[in-house]
Amino acid sequence: MSTEGYDMPLSLYEERVRNHALLMSISFLILLPIGALIPRYLRTFTNRWWWAHWLTVFLITGPLIFAGLAMAVRANHLSHYPIDHHKKVGYAIISLYSAQLLLGVFIHFIRVPFLFVGHRPPQNYLHVMFGFAILAMAGYQIHYGLYIEWPLGTGDIHPIKKSAKHAWLALLIIFWSLTDKNEKAGC
């Protein structure tokens, strides 16, 4: 959020929206992709990858995601901005993330090895698909927030710097290039 040409500080609403954007962007563009890549790469070297995965996607990222959600709700109380596309997609992502956490707990603690001898159970593949869906939706959502929601919600008095938009694109490219979509999915 640039102040080029303006000496006016951000309003309380703009500060909360900016903080929401920062928390969600760090969570969904940096921390969750790292958490998704942990099993992808560490399982090659060790079978103890699960703790690093769990620590990253739940203990570190989870509080940031819900703090970002709280910041968005607090900002909305200031603006009374109607429930729009950005909010609906945001609630869908939060719901998917919560379901993903529950599915991860199910996968780790409830096992039925006699049904899937020598094969990964279907819920493992569902876990991977949910993860990719969450990350894809989050990439879209952040783009929508940067290019559409901020200008509409704030009047674009403090436009977003191009460097923030470039960072969004760079992080998407880096993460998706590290995932090998030709390799068999698994968790």
GROMACS .gro file of N, CA and C in nm, residues 19-138:
model
  360
   19ASN      N    1  -0.327  -0.544   0.727
   19ASN     CA    2  -0.279  -0.648   0.818
   19ASN      C    3  -0.341  -0.784   0.784
   20HIS      N    4  -0.469  -0.783   0.750
   20HIS     CA    5  -0.536  -0.905   0.704
   20HIS      C    6  -0.464  -0.961   0.582
   21ALA      N    7  -0.436  -0.874   0.486
   21ALA     CA    8  -0.370  -0.918   0.362
   21ALA      C    9  -0.231  -0.974   0.391
   22LEU      N   10  -0.156  -0.910   0.478
   22LEU     CA   11  -0.022  -0.958   0.511
   22LEU      C   12  -0.026  -1.095   0.580
   23LEU      N   13  -0.113  -1.108   0.679
   23LEU     CA   14  -0.124  -1.235   0.750
   23LEU      C   15  -0.167  -1.349   0.657
   24MET      N   16  -0.266  -1.322   0.574
   24MET     CA   17  -0.315  -1.427   0.484
   24MET      C   18  -0.214  -1.458   0.374
   25SER      N   19  -0.147  -1.356   0.322
   25SER     CA   20  -0.048  -1.380   0.217
   25SER      C   21   0.070  -1.461   0.270
   26ILE      N   22   0.119  -1.427   0.386
   26ILE     CA   23   0.229  -1.503   0.447
   26ILE      C   24   0.184  -1.647   0.473
   27SER      N   25   0.063  -1.662   0.523
   27SER     CA   26   0.012  -1.796   0.555
   27SER      C   27  -0.006  -1.881   0.430
   28PHE      N   28  -0.074  -1.826   0.329
   28PHE     CA   29  -0.113  -1.907   0.214
   28PHE      C   30  -0.012  -1.907   0.099
   29LEU      N   31   0.077  -1.809   0.094
   29LEU     CA   32   0.175  -1.806  -0.015
   29LEU      C   33   0.314  -1.852   0.029
   30ILE      N   34   0.339  -1.856   0.159
   30ILE     CA   35   0.471  -1.897   0.206
   30ILE      C   36   0.462  -2.019   0.297
   31LEU      N   37   0.392  -2.006   0.410
   31LEU     CA   38   0.395  -2.112   0.511
   31LEU      C   39   0.322  -2.240   0.469
   32LEU      N   40   0.201  -2.229   0.417
   32LEU     CA   41   0.131  -2.351   0.375
   32LEU      C   42   0.202  -2.422   0.260
   33PRO      N   43   0.252  -2.351   0.159
   33PRO     CA   44   0.329  -2.423   0.057
   33PRO      C   45   0.453  -2.492   0.114
   34ILE      N   46   0.521  -2.429   0.208
   34ILE     CA   47   0.635  -2.496   0.273
   34ILE      C   48   0.585  -2.622   0.344
   35GLY      N   49   0.474  -2.609   0.415
   35GLY     CA   50   0.416  -2.724   0.483
   35GLY      C   51   0.376  -2.835   0.387
   36ALA      N   52   0.330  -2.799   0.268
   36ALA     CA   53   0.294  -2.900   0.168
   36ALA      C   54   0.417  -2.964   0.106
   37LEU      N   55   0.525  -2.889   0.096
   37LEU     CA   56   0.647  -2.943   0.036
   37LEU      C   57   0.727  -3.030   0.134
   38ILE      N   58   0.704  -3.014   0.262
   38ILE     CA   59   0.776  -3.093   0.362
   38ILE      C   60   0.757  -3.243   0.338
   39PRO      N   61   0.632  -3.293   0.330
   39PRO     CA   62   0.620  -3.437   0.305
   39PRO      C   63   0.670  -3.476   0.166
   40ARG      N   64   0.653  -3.388   0.072
   40ARG     CA   65   0.694  -3.417  -0.066
   40ARG      C   66   0.844  -3.444  -0.076
   41TYR      N   67   0.924  -3.367  -0.004
   41TYR     CA   68   1.068  -3.381  -0.015
   41TYR      C   69   1.132  -3.456   0.102
   42LEU      N   70   1.086  -3.435   0.227
   42LEU     CA   71   1.150  -3.499   0.341
   42LEU      C   72   1.126  -3.650   0.348
   43ARG      N   73   1.015  -3.696   0.296
   43ARG     CA   74   0.987  -3.839   0.304
   43ARG      C   75   1.089  -3.920   0.225
   44THR      N   76   1.162  -3.856   0.136
   44THR     CA   77   1.268  -3.923   0.062
   44THR      C   78   1.384  -3.962   0.155
   45PHE      N   79   1.405  -3.881   0.260
   45PHE     CA   80   1.520  -3.901   0.348
   45PHE      C   81   1.484  -3.960   0.484
   46THR      N   82   1.364  -3.940   0.529
   46THR     CA   83   1.328  -3.984   0.664
   46THR      C   84   1.178  -4.014   0.670
   47ASN      N   85   1.142  -4.099   0.764
   47ASN     CA   86   0.999  -4.124   0.787
   47ASN      C   87   0.946  -4.039   0.902
   48ARG      N   88   1.024  -3.945   0.947
   48ARG     CA   89   0.984  -3.855   1.056
   48ARG      C   90   0.942  -3.717   1.005
   49TRP      N   91   0.893  -3.707   0.886
   49TRP     CA   92   0.854  -3.581   0.824
   49TRP      C   93   0.724  -3.527   0.881
   50TRP      N   94   0.640  -3.614   0.937
   50TRP     CA   95   0.506  -3.573   0.976
   50TRP      C   96   0.508  -3.461   1.079
   51TRP      N   97   0.600  -3.465   1.176
   51TRP     CA   98   0.603  -3.362   1.280
   51TRP      C   99   0.634  -3.225   1.223
   52ALA      N  100   0.726  -3.218   1.128
   52ALA     CA  101   0.758  -3.089   1.065
   52ALA      C  102   0.638  -3.039   0.984
   53HIS      N  103   0.570  -3.131   0.917
   53HIS     CA  104   0.450  -3.097   0.839
   53HIS      C  105   0.341  -3.042   0.932
   54TRP      N  106   0.313  -3.113   1.039
   54TRP     CA  107   0.210  -3.076   1.135
   54TRP      C  108   0.242  -2.942   1.202
   55LEU      N  109   0.368  -2.926   1.242
   55LEU     CA  110   0.410  -2.803   1.306
   55LEU      C  111   0.389  -2.683   1.213
   56THR      N  112   0.424  -2.699   1.086
   56THR     CA  113   0.414  -2.589   0.990
   56THR      C  114   0.269  -2.556   0.955
   57VAL      N  115   0.189  -2.658   0.920
   57VAL     CA  116   0.054  -2.629   0.870
   57VAL      C  117  -0.047  -2.604   0.980
   58PHE      N  118  -0.019  -2.652   1.101
   58PHE     CA  119  -0.117  -2.634   1.207
   58PHE      C  120  -0.071  -2.537   1.314
   59LEU      N  121   0.039  -2.565   1.379
   59LEU     CA  122   0.081  -2.483   1.493
   59LEU      C  123   0.131  -2.345   1.454
   60ILE      N  124   0.198  -2.333   1.340
   60ILE     CA  125   0.250  -2.202   1.300
   60ILE      C  126   0.149  -2.129   1.212
   61THR      N  127   0.103  -2.197   1.106
   61THR     CA  128   0.017  -2.130   1.008
   61THR      C  129  -0.126  -2.110   1.059
   62GLY      N  130  -0.180  -2.206   1.131
   62GLY     CA  131  -0.318  -2.198   1.177
   62GLY      C  132  -0.350  -2.070   1.254
   63PRO      N  133  -0.272  -2.036   1.356
   63PRO     CA  134  -0.299  -1.911   1.429
   63PRO      C  135  -0.290  -1.787   1.340
   64LEU      N  136  -0.197  -1.787   1.244
   64LEU     CA  137  -0.186  -1.671   1.154
   64LEU      C  138  -0.309  -1.661   1.064
   65ILE      N  139  -0.358  -1.774   1.016
   65ILE     CA  140  -0.477  -1.773   0.931
   65ILE      C  141  -0.597  -1.720   1.009
   66PHE      N  142  -0.616  -1.769   1.130
   66PHE     CA  143  -0.732  -1.725   1.206
   66PHE      C  144  -0.717  -1.582   1.257
   67ALA      N  145  -0.594  -1.537   1.279
   67ALA     CA  146  -0.571  -1.395   1.312
   67ALA      C  147  -0.604  -1.309   1.190
   68GLY      N  148  -0.567  -1.356   1.070
   68GLY     CA  149  -0.601  -1.284   0.947
   68GLY      C  150  -0.751  -1.276   0.926
   69LEU      N  151  -0.821  -1.385   0.957
   69LEU     CA  152  -0.967  -1.386   0.948
   69LEU      C  153  -1.026  -1.287   1.048
   70ALA      N  154  -0.976  -1.287   1.170
   70ALA     CA  155  -1.025  -1.194   1.272
   70ALA      C  156  -1.002  -1.050   1.229
   71MET      N  157  -0.888  -1.023   1.168
   71MET     CA  158  -0.857  -0.887   1.120
   71MET      C  159  -0.956  -0.846   1.011
   72ALA      N  160  -0.991  -0.939   0.923
   72ALA     CA  161  -1.088  -0.910   0.817
   72ALA      C  162  -1.226  -0.881   0.876
   73VAL      N  163  -1.266  -0.959   0.975
   73VAL     CA  164  -1.396  -0.938   1.039
   73VAL      C  165  -1.398  -0.802   1.109
   74ARG      N  166  -1.289  -0.768   1.177
   74ARG     CA  167  -1.282  -0.638   1.244
   74ARG      C  168  -1.284  -0.523   1.144
   75ALA      N  169  -1.217  -0.540   1.032
   75ALA     CA  170  -1.220  -0.436   0.928
   75ALA      C  171  -1.360  -0.422   0.871
   76ASN      N  172  -1.428  -0.533   0.854
   76ASN     CA  173  -1.563  -0.530   0.798
   76ASN      C  174  -1.660  -0.457   0.891
   77HIS      N  175  -1.638  -0.467   1.021
   77HIS     CA  176  -1.724  -0.395   1.115
   77HIS      C  177  -1.710  -0.243   1.100
   78LEU      N  178  -1.594  -0.200   1.054
   78LEU     CA  179  -1.574  -0.056   1.033
   78LEU      C  180  -1.638  -0.007   0.904
   79SER      N  181  -1.642  -0.091   0.804
   79SER     CA  182  -1.687  -0.045   0.673
   79SER      C  183  -1.830  -0.083   0.640
   80HIS      N  184  -1.878  -0.191   0.699
   80HIS     CA  185  -2.009  -0.246   0.665
   80HIS      C  186  -2.016  -0.278   0.516
   81TYR      N  187  -1.901  -0.312   0.461
   81TYR     CA  188  -1.891  -0.353   0.320
   81TYR      C  189  -1.971  -0.483   0.306
   82PRO      N  190  -2.057  -0.496   0.206
   82PRO     CA  191  -2.145  -0.614   0.197
   82PRO      C  192  -2.066  -0.743   0.172
   83ILE      N  193  -2.132  -0.854   0.200
   83ILE     CA  194  -2.071  -0.984   0.170
   83ILE      C  195  -2.058  -0.993   0.019
   84ASP      N  196  -1.936  -1.000  -0.028
   84ASP     CA  197  -1.910  -1.002  -0.171
   84ASP      C  198  -1.833  -1.128  -0.209
   85HIS      N  199  -1.790  -1.133  -0.332
   85HIS     CA  200  -1.719  -1.249  -0.385
   85HIS      C  201  -1.593  -1.280  -0.303
   86HIS      N  202  -1.516  -1.181  -0.267
   86HIS     CA  203  -1.393  -1.200  -0.192
   86HIS      C  204  -1.422  -1.266  -0.057
   87LYS      N  205  -1.523  -1.221   0.010
   87LYS     CA  206  -1.557  -1.278   0.141
   87LYS      C  207  -1.608  -1.421   0.127
   88LYS      N  208  -1.690  -1.447   0.026
   88LYS     CA  209  -1.742  -1.582   0.006
   88LYS      C  210  -1.630  -1.680  -0.024
   89VAL      N  211  -1.538  -1.642  -0.110
   89VAL     CA  212  -1.425  -1.730  -0.142
   89VAL      C  213  -1.337  -1.746  -0.017
   90GLY      N  214  -1.319  -1.639   0.058
   90GLY     CA  215  -1.241  -1.648   0.182
   90GLY      C  216  -1.300  -1.746   0.281
   91TYR      N  217  -1.430  -1.741   0.301
   91TYR     CA  218  -1.496  -1.836   0.392
   91TYR      C  219  -1.485  -1.978   0.338
   92ALA      N  220  -1.492  -1.996   0.207
   92ALA     CA  221  -1.476  -2.129   0.147
   92ALA      C  222  -1.335  -2.182   0.174
   93ILE      N  223  -1.234  -2.096   0.161
   93ILE     CA  224  -1.096  -2.139   0.186
   93ILE      C  225  -1.077  -2.175   0.333
   94ILE      N  226  -1.131  -2.094   0.423
   94ILE     CA  227  -1.120  -2.124   0.566
   94ILE      C  228  -1.190  -2.255   0.598
   95SER      N  229  -1.306  -2.279   0.537
   95SER     CA  230  -1.378  -2.406   0.559
   95SER      C  231  -1.297  -2.524   0.507
   96LEU      N  232  -1.239  -2.510   0.388
   96LEU     CA  233  -1.156  -2.617   0.333
   96LEU      C  234  -1.033  -2.642   0.420
   97TYR      N  235  -0.970  -2.536   0.467
   97TYR     CA  236  -0.854  -2.549   0.554
   97TYR      C  237  -0.892  -2.625   0.682
   98SER      N  238  -1.005  -2.590   0.741
   98SER     CA  239  -1.050  -2.658   0.863
   98SER      C  240  -1.079  -2.805   0.836
   99ALA      N  241  -1.146  -2.833   0.724
   99ALA     CA  242  -1.173  -2.972   0.685
   99ALA      C  243  -1.043  -3.046   0.659
  100GLN      N  244  -0.946  -2.978   0.600
  100GLN     CA  245  -0.815  -3.038   0.572
  100GLN      C  246  -0.744  -3.077   0.701
  101LEU      N  247  -0.754  -2.993   0.802
  101LEU     CA  248  -0.693  -3.025   0.932
  101LEU      C  249  -0.757  -3.149   0.992
  102LEU      N  250  -0.890  -3.154   0.987
  102LEU     CA  251  -0.961  -3.271   1.041
  102LEU      C  252  -0.926  -3.397   0.963
  103LEU      N  253  -0.918  -3.386   0.832
  103LEU     CA  254  -0.880  -3.500   0.749
  103LEU      C  255  -0.739  -3.546   0.782
  104GLY      N  256  -0.648  -3.452   0.805
  104GLY     CA  257  -0.512  -3.487   0.843
  104GLY      C  258  -0.507  -3.562   0.975
  105VAL      N  259  -0.586  -3.519   1.071
  105VAL     CA  260  -0.594  -3.589   1.200
  105VAL      C  261  -0.648  -3.730   1.178
  106PHE      N  262  -0.752  -3.743   1.097
  106PHE     CA  263  -0.809  -3.875   1.067
  106PHE      C  264  -0.705  -3.966   1.003
  107ILE      N  265  -0.633  -3.914   0.904
  107ILE     CA  266  -0.532  -3.993   0.834
  107ILE      C  267  -0.423  -4.041   0.929
  108HIS      N  268  -0.381  -3.953   1.018
  108HIS     CA  269  -0.269  -3.987   1.105
  108HIS      C  270  -0.309  -4.080   1.220
  109PHE      N  271  -0.425  -4.057   1.279
  109PHE     CA  272  -0.460  -4.130   1.400
  109PHE      C  273  -0.555  -4.247   1.379
  110ILE      N  274  -0.626  -4.251   1.268
  110ILE     CA  275  -0.721  -4.360   1.243
  110ILE      C  276  -0.674  -4.434   1.118
  111ARG      N  277  -0.627  -4.554   1.140
  111ARG     CA  278  -0.572  -4.632   1.028
  111ARG      C  279  -0.649  -4.763   1.014
  112VAL      N  280  -0.670  -4.800   0.891
  112VAL     CA  281  -0.734  -4.929   0.860
  112VAL      C  282  -0.642  -5.004   0.762
  113PRO      N  283  -0.527  -5.052   0.812
  113PRO     CA  284  -0.427  -5.111   0.724
  113PRO      C  285  -0.473  -5.238   0.653
  114PHE      N  286  -0.567  -5.311   0.712
  114PHE     CA  287  -0.611  -5.436   0.650
  114PHE      C  288  -0.690  -5.412   0.521
  115LEU      N  289  -0.742  -5.293   0.501
  115LEU     CA  290  -0.817  -5.264   0.379
  115LEU      C  291  -0.727  -5.222   0.263
  116PHE      N  292  -0.613  -5.165   0.292
  116PHE     CA  293  -0.528  -5.108   0.187
  116PHE      C  294  -0.385  -5.160   0.200
  117VAL      N  295  -0.369  -5.290   0.202
  117VAL     CA  296  -0.237  -5.350   0.217
  117VAL      C  297  -0.150  -5.314   0.096
  118GLY      N  298  -0.038  -5.251   0.125
  118GLY     CA  299   0.056  -5.215   0.019
  118GLY      C  300   0.017  -5.093  -0.063
  119HIS      N  301  -0.093  -5.030  -0.030
  119HIS     CA  302  -0.138  -4.912  -0.104
  119HIS      C  303  -0.173  -4.801  -0.005
  120ARG      N  304  -0.168  -4.680  -0.055
  120ARG     CA  305  -0.212  -4.568   0.028
  120ARG      C  306  -0.364  -4.563   0.027
  121PRO      N  307  -0.424  -4.535   0.142
  121PRO     CA  308  -0.570  -4.524   0.148
  121PRO      C  309  -0.622  -4.403   0.069
  122PRO      N  310  -0.747  -4.409   0.024
  122PRO     CA  311  -0.803  -4.299  -0.055
  122PRO      C  312  -0.802  -4.164   0.017
  123GLN      N  313  -0.817  -4.165   0.149
  123GLN     CA  314  -0.818  -4.037   0.221
  123GLN      C  315  -0.684  -3.964   0.207
  124ASN      N  316  -0.576  -4.035   0.186
  124ASN     CA  317  -0.447  -3.969   0.165
  124ASN      C  318  -0.448  -3.889   0.035
  125TYR      N  319  -0.506  -3.946  -0.070
  125TYR     CA  320  -0.515  -3.876  -0.197
  125TYR      C  321  -0.610  -3.756  -0.186
  126LEU      N  322  -0.719  -3.774  -0.110
  126LEU     CA  323  -0.812  -3.664  -0.087
  126LEU      C  324  -0.742  -3.550  -0.013
  127HIS      N  325  -0.657  -3.585   0.082
  127HIS     CA  326  -0.580  -3.485   0.158
  127HIS      C  327  -0.492  -3.403   0.064
  128VAL      N  328  -0.426  -3.469  -0.029
  128VAL     CA  329  -0.340  -3.399  -0.125
  128VAL      C  330  -0.425  -3.309  -0.216
  129MET      N  331  -0.538  -3.361  -0.264
  129MET     CA  332  -0.624  -3.281  -0.353
  129MET      C  333  -0.681  -3.158  -0.280
  130PHE      N  334  -0.722  -3.176  -0.155
  130PHE     CA  335  -0.769  -3.061  -0.075
  130PHE      C  336  -0.658  -2.957  -0.062
  131GLY      N  337  -0.536  -3.005  -0.036
  131GLY     CA  338  -0.424  -2.913  -0.020
  131GLY      C  339  -0.399  -2.832  -0.146
  132PHE      N  340  -0.398  -2.897  -0.262
  132PHE     CA  341  -0.379  -2.824  -0.387
  132PHE      C  342  -0.494  -2.728  -0.413
  133ALA      N  343  -0.617  -2.770  -0.382
  133ALA     CA  344  -0.733  -2.682  -0.402
  133ALA      C  345  -0.723  -2.558  -0.314
  134ILE      N  346  -0.683  -2.577  -0.189
  134ILE     CA  347  -0.669  -2.463  -0.097
  134ILE      C  348  -0.565  -2.365  -0.150
  135LEU      N  349  -0.451  -2.417  -0.192
  135LEU     CA  350  -0.344  -2.329  -0.240
  135LEU      C  351  -0.382  -2.259  -0.370
  136ALA      N  352  -0.450  -2.328  -0.458
  136ALA     CA  353  -0.494  -2.265  -0.584
  136ALA      C  354  -0.597  -2.156  -0.556
  137MET      N  355  -0.695  -2.187  -0.470
  137MET     CA  356  -0.796  -2.087  -0.435
  137MET      C  357  -0.733  -1.967  -0.365
  138ALA      N  358  -0.635  -1.993  -0.278
  138ALA     CA  359  -0.569  -1.884  -0.206
  138ALA      C  360  -0.492  -1.794  -0.303
   0.00000   0.00000   0.00000
